XYZ file of C-alpha atoms in Angstrom:
689
model
C 11.284 9.226 -22.647
C 9.349 10.816 -20.381
C 6.890 9.786 -17.514
C 4.541 11.977 -14.882
C 4.758 12.289 -11.131
C 2.210 13.930 -8.571
C 3.416 15.730 -6.199
C 1.714 18.537 -4.109
C 3.154 21.951 -5.010
C 3.024 23.973 -0.960
C 2.593 27.676 -3.384
C -0.284 26.929 -4.919
C -1.985 23.744 -2.050
C -3.433 21.567 -5.294
C -1.825 17.990 -6.500
C 0.088 18.753 -10.462
C 1.501 16.383 -12.431
C 5.332 17.262 -13.614
C 6.936 15.492 -16.332
C 10.261 14.436 -15.258
C 12.858 11.696 -16.662
C 12.013 7.975 -16.941
C 14.392 7.769 -14.786
C 12.775 10.056 -11.724
C 10.374 7.100 -11.447
C 12.261 4.117 -9.921
C 15.216 6.174 -8.541
C 12.375 7.595 -5.849
C 10.748 4.206 -5.601
C 14.436 2.773 -5.707
C 15.921 5.167 -2.611
C 12.417 5.029 -0.691
C 12.180 1.320 -0.519
C 12.212 -0.992 2.009
C 14.478 -3.178 1.121
C 17.786 -1.858 3.106
C 14.954 -2.580 6.185
C 14.603 -6.075 4.609
C 17.965 -6.771 4.938
C 18.990 -5.366 7.858
C 16.547 -7.977 9.152
C 18.486 -10.369 11.037
C 15.470 -12.647 12.008
C 13.898 -12.912 9.398
C 16.721 -13.632 7.080
C 17.838 -16.260 9.109
C 15.143 -18.295 9.665
C 14.238 -18.208 6.140
C 17.871 -20.234 5.647
C 16.527 -23.150 7.629
C 13.515 -22.760 6.136
C 15.424 -22.904 2.609
C 17.624 -25.703 4.288
C 15.062 -27.990 4.964
C 13.127 -28.479 2.531
C 15.758 -28.718 -0.215
C 16.308 -31.440 2.599
C 13.552 -32.726 1.648
C 13.210 -33.373 -1.189
C 16.437 -34.156 -1.636
C 15.357 -37.414 0.444
C 12.976 -38.281 -2.325
C 15.652 -38.858 -4.399
C 14.154 -35.382 -7.067
C 16.077 -32.731 -8.028
C 15.173 -29.287 -6.606
C 13.767 -27.335 -8.085
C 13.026 -23.635 -6.556
C 10.362 -21.401 -7.643
C 11.562 -17.474 -5.617
C 8.968 -15.258 -6.824
C 9.030 -11.559 -6.130
C 13.381 -12.222 -5.673
C 14.279 -8.591 -4.926
C 18.254 -9.261 -4.743
C 18.059 -12.451 -5.326
C 18.896 -13.150 -1.224
C 16.494 -16.265 -0.655
C 17.879 -17.719 -4.443
C 21.655 -17.945 -3.525
C 20.180 -19.328 -0.012
C 18.486 -22.656 -1.942
C 21.096 -23.054 -4.381
C 23.191 -22.739 -1.687
C 21.601 -25.510 0.669
C 21.707 -27.180 -2.027
C 19.267 -26.887 -4.922
C 20.023 -28.024 -8.139
C 18.106 -24.839 -10.164
C 16.477 -21.687 -9.507
C 14.128 -19.728 -11.232
C 14.178 -16.264 -9.771
C 11.162 -13.547 -10.889
C 11.098 -10.227 -10.092
C 9.321 -7.561 -12.178
C 10.554 -4.519 -11.505
C 13.481 -4.367 -13.744
C 15.607 -1.869 -12.225
C 15.515 -4.357 -9.240
C 16.029 -7.536 -11.738
C 19.293 -6.085 -12.906
C 20.109 -5.308 -9.792
C 19.123 -9.467 -8.872
C 21.349 -10.375 -11.673
C 24.671 -8.500 -11.070
C 24.371 -10.203 -7.523
C 23.640 -13.571 -8.747
C 26.482 -13.177 -10.858
C 29.077 -11.383 -8.026
C 27.991 -14.046 -5.985
C 29.057 -16.504 -8.440
C 25.303 -18.460 -8.614
C 25.103 -17.569 -12.398
C 25.015 -20.700 -13.474
C 22.651 -22.201 -10.878
C 20.133 -18.655 -10.993
C 17.908 -17.636 -14.556
C 16.026 -14.128 -12.756
C 13.575 -13.548 -15.044
C 12.280 -10.672 -15.784
C 8.574 -10.536 -16.099
C 5.059 -11.179 -13.122
C 5.353 -14.066 -12.169
C 1.355 -15.075 -14.013
C 3.414 -14.286 -17.176
C 5.887 -16.789 -16.919
C 5.989 -19.903 -18.945
C 6.959 -23.164 -18.378
C 8.056 -25.540 -21.378
C 10.478 -26.421 -23.205
C 10.641 -23.346 -24.625
C 9.118 -21.319 -21.929
C 10.731 -19.297 -18.766
C 10.709 -22.385 -17.239
C 11.979 -25.643 -18.756
C 9.558 -27.782 -15.775
C 7.406 -26.590 -13.174
C 9.435 -26.451 -9.531
C 9.344 -28.447 -6.769
C 9.922 -25.527 -4.145
C 8.315 -22.700 -3.779
C 10.012 -19.812 -2.387
C 8.520 -15.816 -2.185
C 8.249 -13.198 0.692
C 5.525 -10.819 -0.547
C 3.687 -10.129 2.003
C 2.923 -6.879 3.615
C 1.582 -5.933 7.345
C -1.426 -6.870 6.368
C -0.287 -10.384 4.789
C -2.203 -10.194 1.793
C -2.458 -6.822 0.569
C 0.696 -7.032 -1.876
C -1.543 -9.580 -4.068
C 0.357 -12.839 -2.234
C -3.288 -14.849 -2.769
C -3.566 -14.648 -6.166
C -0.056 -15.309 -7.200
C 0.428 -18.430 -5.030
C -2.654 -19.196 -6.210
C -1.147 -18.817 -10.097
C 1.732 -20.327 -9.079
C -0.015 -23.475 -8.241
C -1.987 -23.833 -11.463
C 0.844 -23.364 -13.551
C 4.376 -23.143 -12.069
C 4.266 -25.629 -9.474
C 4.172 -29.621 -8.802
C 1.447 -31.336 -6.566
C 2.867 -31.573 -3.188
C 5.430 -29.016 -3.442
C 7.496 -27.616 -0.728
C 6.670 -24.077 0.078
C 9.030 -21.738 2.566
C 7.107 -20.355 3.714
C 4.910 -23.486 4.518
C 1.971 -21.626 6.241
C 0.969 -18.349 8.196
C -1.518 -17.495 10.913
C -3.074 -14.134 11.559
C -3.954 -13.212 14.978
C -6.790 -10.929 16.654
C -7.049 -9.348 19.767
C -9.906 -7.052 20.665
C -9.228 -3.912 22.512
C -10.637 -0.782 23.444
C -8.932 2.651 23.069
C -9.817 5.771 23.013
C -6.279 6.829 21.398
C -6.742 4.340 18.626
C -10.548 5.205 18.124
C -9.909 8.820 18.424
C -8.054 7.930 14.698
C -11.538 7.545 12.858
C -14.365 9.163 14.841
C -14.805 12.777 15.373
C -15.690 12.716 19.300
C -17.317 16.515 20.668
C -16.181 19.537 21.212
C -16.918 21.289 24.285
C -15.870 25.394 23.467
C -16.594 27.841 26.850
C -17.892 30.904 25.011
C -19.506 33.674 26.672
C -22.757 32.552 26.189
C -22.689 29.184 27.895
C -20.703 26.317 26.964
C -21.085 25.039 23.742
C -20.543 21.346 21.817
C -19.875 21.114 18.230
C -21.469 17.505 17.637
C -20.277 15.460 14.238
C -23.067 14.251 11.464
C -24.226 10.996 12.274
C -23.907 9.713 9.279
C -19.803 10.559 10.314
C -20.865 8.421 13.602
C -22.196 5.559 12.049
C -19.793 5.108 8.781
C -16.911 2.816 8.905
C -14.271 4.318 7.197
C -12.215 3.502 4.897
C -10.841 -0.431 3.944
C -6.816 0.439 4.050
C -5.579 -1.107 7.537
C -4.336 1.220 9.281
C -0.553 -0.078 9.903
C 1.948 0.341 13.056
C 4.631 0.185 14.946
C 2.084 -1.388 17.878
C 5.197 -1.614 19.975
C 5.848 1.536 20.797
C 2.327 1.618 21.984
C 2.042 2.073 25.829
C -0.274 -0.361 27.394
C -2.055 2.664 29.168
C -3.142 3.783 26.386
C -6.015 0.740 25.293
C -7.648 -1.725 27.560
C -7.707 -5.763 26.184
C -10.938 -7.039 26.178
C -10.226 -10.177 24.838
C -6.978 -13.096 24.724
C -5.004 -13.526 21.206
C -7.028 -15.616 19.704
C -5.919 -17.228 15.986
C -8.356 -15.633 12.978
C -6.877 -17.924 9.530
C -4.453 -19.266 8.607
C -3.223 -19.880 4.783
C -1.332 -23.147 3.917
C 1.090 -21.959 1.235
C 2.016 -25.959 0.236
C -1.317 -26.463 -1.345
C -3.602 -24.580 -3.871
C -4.051 -20.983 -2.383
C -7.760 -19.705 -3.049
C -8.204 -15.267 -3.078
C -11.707 -15.483 -3.974
C -12.925 -13.489 -1.332
C -14.504 -15.140 2.089
C -14.864 -14.285 5.189
C -13.739 -16.882 9.072
C -15.108 -16.267 12.390
C -14.348 -17.201 15.488
C -16.155 -17.218 19.091
C -14.370 -14.440 21.765
C -14.943 -14.287 25.693
C -14.076 -11.381 26.676
C -11.956 -11.819 29.754
C -13.140 -7.514 30.700
C -16.320 -5.526 30.336
C -16.121 -2.127 28.445
C -16.292 -1.141 24.856
C -15.042 -3.346 21.756
C -13.442 -0.151 19.024
C -10.452 -1.702 17.536
C -8.786 -4.980 16.638
C -5.197 -5.446 16.807
C -3.988 -7.860 14.352
C -0.528 -9.596 13.185
C 0.459 -12.466 11.771
C 3.209 -14.938 11.815
C 4.616 -17.933 9.211
C 6.089 -21.325 9.796
C 8.839 -22.124 7.670
C 8.450 -25.579 7.834
C 5.969 -27.470 8.277
C 6.493 -28.685 12.410
C 6.329 -24.965 12.939
C 9.237 -25.489 14.695
C 10.742 -22.135 12.470
C 9.434 -19.476 13.490
C 9.004 -15.394 12.380
C 6.444 -13.224 13.932
C 4.918 -9.704 14.416
C 3.702 -10.114 17.641
C 3.715 -7.733 19.831
C 5.822 -6.608 22.926
C 2.834 -7.720 25.488
C 1.658 -11.176 23.587
C 5.700 -12.707 23.762
C 7.093 -10.610 26.322
C 10.225 -12.450 26.915
C 10.807 -12.577 23.259
C 13.608 -11.323 21.984
C 12.333 -8.345 19.194
C 13.247 -8.193 15.838
C 13.410 -4.065 14.360
C 11.185 -4.439 11.518
C 9.550 -1.320 9.109
C 8.684 -3.639 6.252
C 6.037 -5.894 8.665
C 4.511 -3.969 11.869
C 1.319 -4.889 13.248
C -2.479 -3.530 12.154
C -4.851 -1.574 14.052
C -8.391 -2.186 12.251
C -11.586 -0.025 13.488
C -15.172 -1.426 14.469
C -17.408 -0.162 12.111
C -19.354 0.975 16.022
C -17.748 0.426 19.542
C -19.993 -2.777 20.255
C -20.390 -2.807 24.790
C -19.574 -6.389 25.772
C -19.576 -7.644 29.066
C -17.003 -10.369 30.874
C -17.691 -14.170 29.883
C -20.418 -13.124 27.481
C -20.136 -14.602 23.983
C -19.263 -12.414 20.859
C -18.409 -14.173 17.347
C -15.769 -11.559 15.328
C -16.034 -11.827 11.396
C -12.941 -11.039 9.444
C -13.749 -10.880 5.716
C -11.252 -10.352 3.049
C -10.768 -9.863 -0.895
C -7.535 -10.339 -2.709
C -6.038 -7.952 -1.094
C -7.204 -6.119 2.384
C -8.938 -7.780 5.477
C -12.106 -5.887 7.318
C -13.660 -7.117 10.737
C -17.318 -7.047 12.001
C -18.520 -8.220 15.704
C -21.453 -9.387 16.672
C -22.842 -10.174 20.164
C -25.027 -14.053 19.478
C -25.109 -15.852 16.384
C -28.912 -16.566 16.437
C -30.369 -18.833 13.471
C -26.994 -20.804 12.322
C -26.412 -17.348 9.571
C -26.796 -19.033 6.018
C -23.301 -18.250 4.383
C -25.240 -15.834 2.113
C -26.102 -13.628 4.801
C -22.133 -12.441 5.943
C -21.627 -9.875 3.499
C -18.235 -9.874 2.637
C -18.329 -6.694 0.857
C -15.476 -4.048 1.092
C -16.203 -1.080 3.881
C -16.893 2.200 2.198
C -17.065 5.433 3.803
C -19.808 7.177 2.950
C -19.082 9.599 5.346
C -16.344 11.126 3.452
C -14.575 12.351 6.137
C -12.052 9.724 6.157
C -11.585 10.923 2.413
C -10.691 14.217 3.791
C -8.872 13.508 6.426
C -6.621 10.970 7.404
C -5.966 8.995 10.578
C -3.456 11.293 12.038
C -5.421 14.515 11.070
C -8.774 12.956 13.218
C -6.242 11.970 15.892
C -5.421 16.392 15.980
C -9.041 17.263 15.825
C -9.403 14.830 18.873
C -6.485 16.227 20.759
C -8.440 19.148 23.366
C -5.104 20.534 24.966
C -4.545 22.154 20.654
C -8.036 22.677 20.838
C -8.086 24.725 23.910
C -4.641 26.728 21.912
C -6.767 28.281 19.456
C -9.602 28.708 21.231
C -7.565 30.542 24.196
C -5.982 32.445 20.809
C -9.293 33.769 19.100
C -10.685 34.564 22.294
C -7.596 37.073 22.074
C -8.179 38.008 18.616
C -11.649 38.057 17.941
C -13.975 41.582 19.033
C -17.906 41.854 18.233
C -17.789 43.733 15.053
C -15.371 40.654 13.298
C -15.229 39.643 10.094
C -13.672 36.208 10.005
C -12.041 33.892 7.469
C -10.943 30.188 7.096
C -8.354 29.455 5.014
C -7.791 24.786 5.899
C -8.686 22.026 5.230
C -11.656 21.196 6.740
C -10.898 22.602 9.596
C -13.198 23.502 13.170
C -11.593 26.682 12.998
C -14.847 28.974 11.356
C -17.299 27.100 13.457
C -14.911 27.799 16.885
C -15.037 31.683 15.297
C -18.505 31.706 15.527
C -19.075 30.364 19.471
C -16.964 32.310 20.071
C -18.496 35.754 18.784
C -17.058 36.898 15.112
C -20.040 38.965 13.775
C -19.325 36.817 10.899
C -17.636 33.588 9.457
C -16.543 32.705 6.052
C -14.445 29.292 4.964
C -12.858 29.009 2.370
C -13.049 25.200 1.224
C -10.449 24.047 -2.259
C -12.527 20.830 -2.782
C -15.536 19.749 -3.352
C -15.147 16.810 -0.460
C -14.063 19.426 1.778
C -16.975 21.599 1.143
C -19.590 18.440 1.738
C -18.349 17.662 4.630
C -18.206 20.748 6.215
C -21.720 21.538 4.615
C -22.639 18.398 6.539
C -20.369 19.451 10.237
C -22.821 23.032 10.047
C -26.044 21.222 9.614
C -25.257 19.242 12.515
C -24.906 21.987 14.129
C -27.437 24.064 13.181
C -24.688 26.378 11.823
C -26.112 26.033 7.726
C -27.185 29.905 7.612
C -24.531 31.132 9.902
C -21.878 30.474 8.109
C -20.913 31.407 4.778
C -18.785 28.369 2.421
C -16.844 29.558 -0.375
C -15.978 26.637 -2.834
C -12.884 29.417 -4.146
C -9.098 29.168 -5.162
C -7.527 32.013 -3.051
C -6.396 33.556 -6.074
C -10.023 33.540 -7.715
C -11.846 35.248 -4.060
C -13.840 38.396 -5.274
C -16.044 40.304 -3.676
C -18.794 39.104 -3.856
C -17.896 35.676 -2.447
C -17.234 37.893 0.701
C -20.488 40.032 0.579
C -18.442 43.757 -0.278
C -17.081 42.770 3.050
C -13.309 43.466 3.970
C -11.564 41.057 6.119
C -10.575 41.205 9.995
C -9.384 38.243 11.353
C -7.981 35.403 8.760
C -7.320 31.984 10.087
C -6.001 29.276 9.458
C -4.336 25.906 11.332
C -2.418 25.863 9.016
C -3.457 21.962 7.418
C -4.125 20.980 3.859
C -4.952 17.497 2.784
C -2.272 17.989 -0.211
C 0.447 18.670 2.396
C 3.547 15.847 2.542
C 6.289 17.847 4.818
C 6.055 19.930 7.469
C 6.382 23.552 5.404
C 3.916 22.153 2.591
C 1.375 23.907 5.007
C 3.110 27.173 4.062
C 0.696 26.820 1.301
C -1.383 29.506 3.956
C 1.379 32.027 3.616
C 1.104 31.660 -0.262
C -3.255 31.826 -0.124
C -2.695 34.708 2.713
C -1.281 36.651 -0.195
C -3.580 35.727 -2.564
C -6.394 36.797 -0.901
C -4.396 40.537 0.198
C -6.811 42.442 -1.240
C -9.688 41.161 0.656
C -8.205 42.294 3.747
C -8.650 45.022 6.561
C -5.739 47.449 6.606
C -5.479 46.540 10.748
C -5.813 42.682 9.076
C -5.220 40.224 12.151
C -3.450 37.236 10.918
C -3.671 34.279 12.926
C -1.555 31.866 13.215
C 0.505 35.428 12.903
C 3.790 33.605 12.109
C 5.882 30.012 11.656
C 9.259 29.272 12.473
C 11.032 26.134 11.097
C 12.968 24.358 13.875
C 16.110 21.531 13.760
C 17.325 19.215 16.262
C 20.720 16.543 15.087
C 19.067 12.550 16.847
C 20.463 9.200 16.984
C 17.955 6.294 16.351
C 16.924 3.730 18.264
C 16.108 1.843 14.626
C 15.129 3.992 11.981
C 18.762 4.381 10.739
C 18.420 0.973 9.813
C 15.918 1.998 6.544
C 19.226 4.094 5.095
C 21.907 1.914 6.139
C 23.982 0.537 3.404
C 24.636 -3.864 4.155
C 27.221 -4.851 2.571
C 26.719 -8.572 3.171
C 23.620 -10.494 4.162
C 23.896 -13.952 5.671
C 27.481 -13.662 4.002
C 26.190 -13.312 0.504
C 27.595 -9.835 -1.068
C 25.068 -7.350 -1.213
C 26.759 -4.407 -2.109
C 25.357 -4.446 -6.009
C 22.188 -2.989 -3.980
C 23.596 -1.101 -1.295
C 25.010 0.824 -4.314
C 22.390 0.649 -6.026
C 20.013 3.081 -3.154
C 22.726 5.296 -2.520
C 22.940 6.299 -5.943
C 18.822 6.651 -6.538
C 19.741 9.185 -3.278
C 22.369 11.290 -4.861
C 20.025 11.069 -8.252
C 18.770 14.714 -7.197
C 21.462 17.360 -6.680
C 20.505 18.077 -3.088
C 19.120 15.093 -1.375
C 14.996 15.734 -0.102
C 14.270 15.455 3.878
C 11.044 12.905 3.816
C 8.100 12.152 6.408
C 8.029 9.871 9.274
C 5.594 10.344 12.398
C 8.904 10.509 14.795
C 5.981 8.822 17.829
C 6.117 5.409 16.201
C 10.850 5.308 15.596
C 12.152 5.919 19.155
C 15.471 8.304 19.158
C 17.078 10.762 20.953
C 18.581 14.280 20.834
C 22.086 14.907 20.202
C 21.981 18.656 20.074
C 19.255 21.210 22.132
C 16.474 21.906 19.136
C 17.385 25.332 17.264
C 14.679 27.548 15.352
C 16.414 27.907 12.161
C 13.752 30.283 9.931
C 10.524 32.019 10.810
C 7.551 33.051 8.002
C 5.736 36.426 9.364
C 2.369 35.886 7.870
C 1.536 38.911 8.798
C 3.626 40.312 5.018
C 2.121 39.294 1.853
C 5.500 35.893 0.761
C 8.336 37.728 -0.458
C 9.725 37.529 -3.904
C 13.597 36.548 -2.652
C 14.580 33.284 -1.588
C 14.485 33.019 2.406
C 17.859 31.319 3.056
C 20.285 30.475 6.213
C 23.386 28.867 7.545
C 24.964 27.883 10.585
C 25.871 25.910 13.058
C 24.227 23.117 15.799
C 26.282 22.034 18.527
C 26.454 18.426 19.672
C 26.151 18.339 23.469
C 25.289 14.120 24.182
C 27.604 11.400 22.318
C 25.633 8.929 20.138
C 25.825 8.658 16.011
C 24.558 11.495 14.452
C 21.599 9.783 12.361
C 20.608 12.700 10.220
C 18.569 15.941 11.864
C 14.814 16.476 12.269
C 12.633 19.754 11.058
C 9.607 20.333 12.436
C 7.207 23.955 12.266
C 5.916 25.567 15.203
C 3.073 28.052 14.358
C 2.944 31.336 16.367
C -0.916 31.568 16.610
C -0.530 35.411 18.948
C 1.372 36.033 21.840
C 2.728 34.103 23.766
C 1.062 30.633 22.468
C 2.440 28.096 19.947
C 1.891 25.083 18.716
C 4.678 22.596 17.469
C 3.887 19.804 14.764
C 7.408 18.417 15.956
C 9.178 18.376 19.384
C 7.096 18.129 22.428
C 9.722 17.490 24.957
C 13.164 15.978 25.966
C 12.052 13.770 28.127
C 15.133 13.091 30.133
C 18.465 13.590 30.942
C 19.821 10.570 27.881
C 17.441 12.924 25.356
C 14.876 10.625 24.372
C 11.984 13.029 22.665
C 8.586 13.141 22.823
C 6.771 14.301 19.358
C 3.840 15.112 18.324
C 1.628 12.330 17.701
C -0.353 13.479 15.423
C 1.819 15.269 12.505
C 4.366 13.614 10.424
C 7.605 15.113 11.059
C 10.985 15.602 8.452
C 13.926 13.393 8.546
C 16.820 13.901 7.140
C 19.239 11.243 6.862
C 23.343 12.161 7.003
C 25.091 9.963 4.294
C 27.760 9.828 6.798
C 26.796 8.398 10.161
C 29.431 9.941 12.306
C 29.754 7.529 16.208
C 31.372 9.426 18.867
C 31.897 6.820 22.087
C 33.650 10.175 23.852
C 32.289 13.606 24.283
C 36.416 14.461 23.432
C 36.302 13.125 20.098
C 32.415 15.064 19.502
C 32.436 16.095 16.266
C 32.094 19.691 17.570
C 29.138 20.725 15.895
C 27.017 19.919 12.591
C 26.949 23.384 10.343
C 23.726 23.614 8.046
C 22.704 25.915 5.023
C 19.510 25.849 4.145
C 16.976 27.584 1.798
C 13.521 28.408 1.158
C 12.955 28.683 -2.729
C 9.670 31.133 -2.436
C 9.033 30.930 -6.314
C 8.129 26.778 -5.979
C 7.650 25.894 -1.987
C 10.943 23.609 -1.397
C 13.576 23.804 0.741
C 16.614 23.003 -0.284
C 18.856 21.429 2.698
C 22.555 20.491 2.954
C 24.514 19.468 6.514
C 28.301 18.965 7.053
C 28.979 17.337 10.179
C 32.327 19.014 11.966
């Protein structure tokens, strides 16, 4: 059996479907899963255990047998908790086959084979009866089907079905209920992830302002939630406009409805400002009395609480369709609409007439301007970064002349507009997709530039002289940014595109950026290491089978791969200085041979070497560079500040060496890095000395 896997090809800038062994897909899923992170979540695990113990004893006190249904069992952990707490039997459902196989092994290893039946099916396919998967309906329902948004993994339809067909009426449920909380805030930083702000350009003939098309201004964006580690957002980056209020709650012990609906609350702003963002999180009560509570609340809500770090459940940022000015003390109404899988918000000043139910449209927001389909949230942030724009303006001013013929290669970039305003004689922009072409057309129109900048919708290798009106390109520019890029070096597609258009370039062409370099640093993570760290035992249960399975999947490929993470959300400290390891010269074409380097990087601070972080720096023009990674090391302890608009590449070391003193420090980490110019991929290997 073969399977097709989508992967970005850094040499063509396109998504490609590659044929892989059937094992590849599930090894990727296991290797990149959050199972380890969940097993390290002590708060979650102990609260579940307490809730399960309490539910089993409530059933036993009624003189009934405790029959448990565990939907989405994963490792079988909650089922083992239930049997240990005295349950008579447990049905553990797991749809993902490799995971179900692991659960069978874990259950056996821990001695629960006779009390737990693992069923490898979707819960909606499970049958009940003498010949069914389950002998009878369960009277305790245990699940962990939640994501950051609570309902994004299909918890509601799953519960709805379970209550109809798999559990008894009046069953105990762990968790018993979930409650969703909201808070209204103003935040220029978060708002910059959804809207494009005006861009100011100081040109020779006065200041120019690039504005976004009106349909982008009024676009509700995309319905997918923005989930982040809100605890890493400094309080100076947002202004609280309302108290925290309960938006809605779901009682899991009673029948659940998944049909689209809405909830409405009245808010009284505690401060005047611009309502732009709804922050949201949830908590779960493991028992009916609410004594056993597990919360995702951010730091400013429960300042006295000891925080449990977790990456499988974070907090939500929702963007209101438009910013609404609100006045302190003047009531407003916040409506949450939801379907089976997602939630979105609207804010209204007053209720006016008691609205009929039909007036509330529970239709998910759809991006009408296409920009939200082209640019993700970090990309919006990047385009709104005034500092970054200034660096590009400064570099363009150095290289542009009055007779410059400019070609821009990036996905949906503002560089063609900057080049035109800064005096280029003619500007072409190469847009790879119909979406980026459409967005740029709207942009140029909104700024009355439709006849000044020519859009070419063609792949670089298919560019012809007639596209360029028989002109030679004297300045080739790129950010470089491409929507298919996942890892920092995937944007080297700019180099391949530059190579493909060589015949159209003037002999003395200026390429901006002129080069790029790959940088690296060894770090100790405050928490992110947990997602790759073996668990061993969890609440007294042996889950090493799971550890082995993840390790096996990580080793499935000869070389382990780096993975992208937005490190502004994941604090770490540097154990070494940053080091430049490879350089790519865009003034020349891509060479035929691989680019390789090896060396060692000295460790300067004591700590745990969890891994290497890699990023790109682009050298735009003489003395002007932009970094996609480290912005600065902010103090003696080595705390790092990262570019918030880019994901950095993290290579986790398989063995972590801890050094308590400088004398027993591994003195260095050796590295071997190979850039394969045929595939555009980077393979790397590290050893701790």
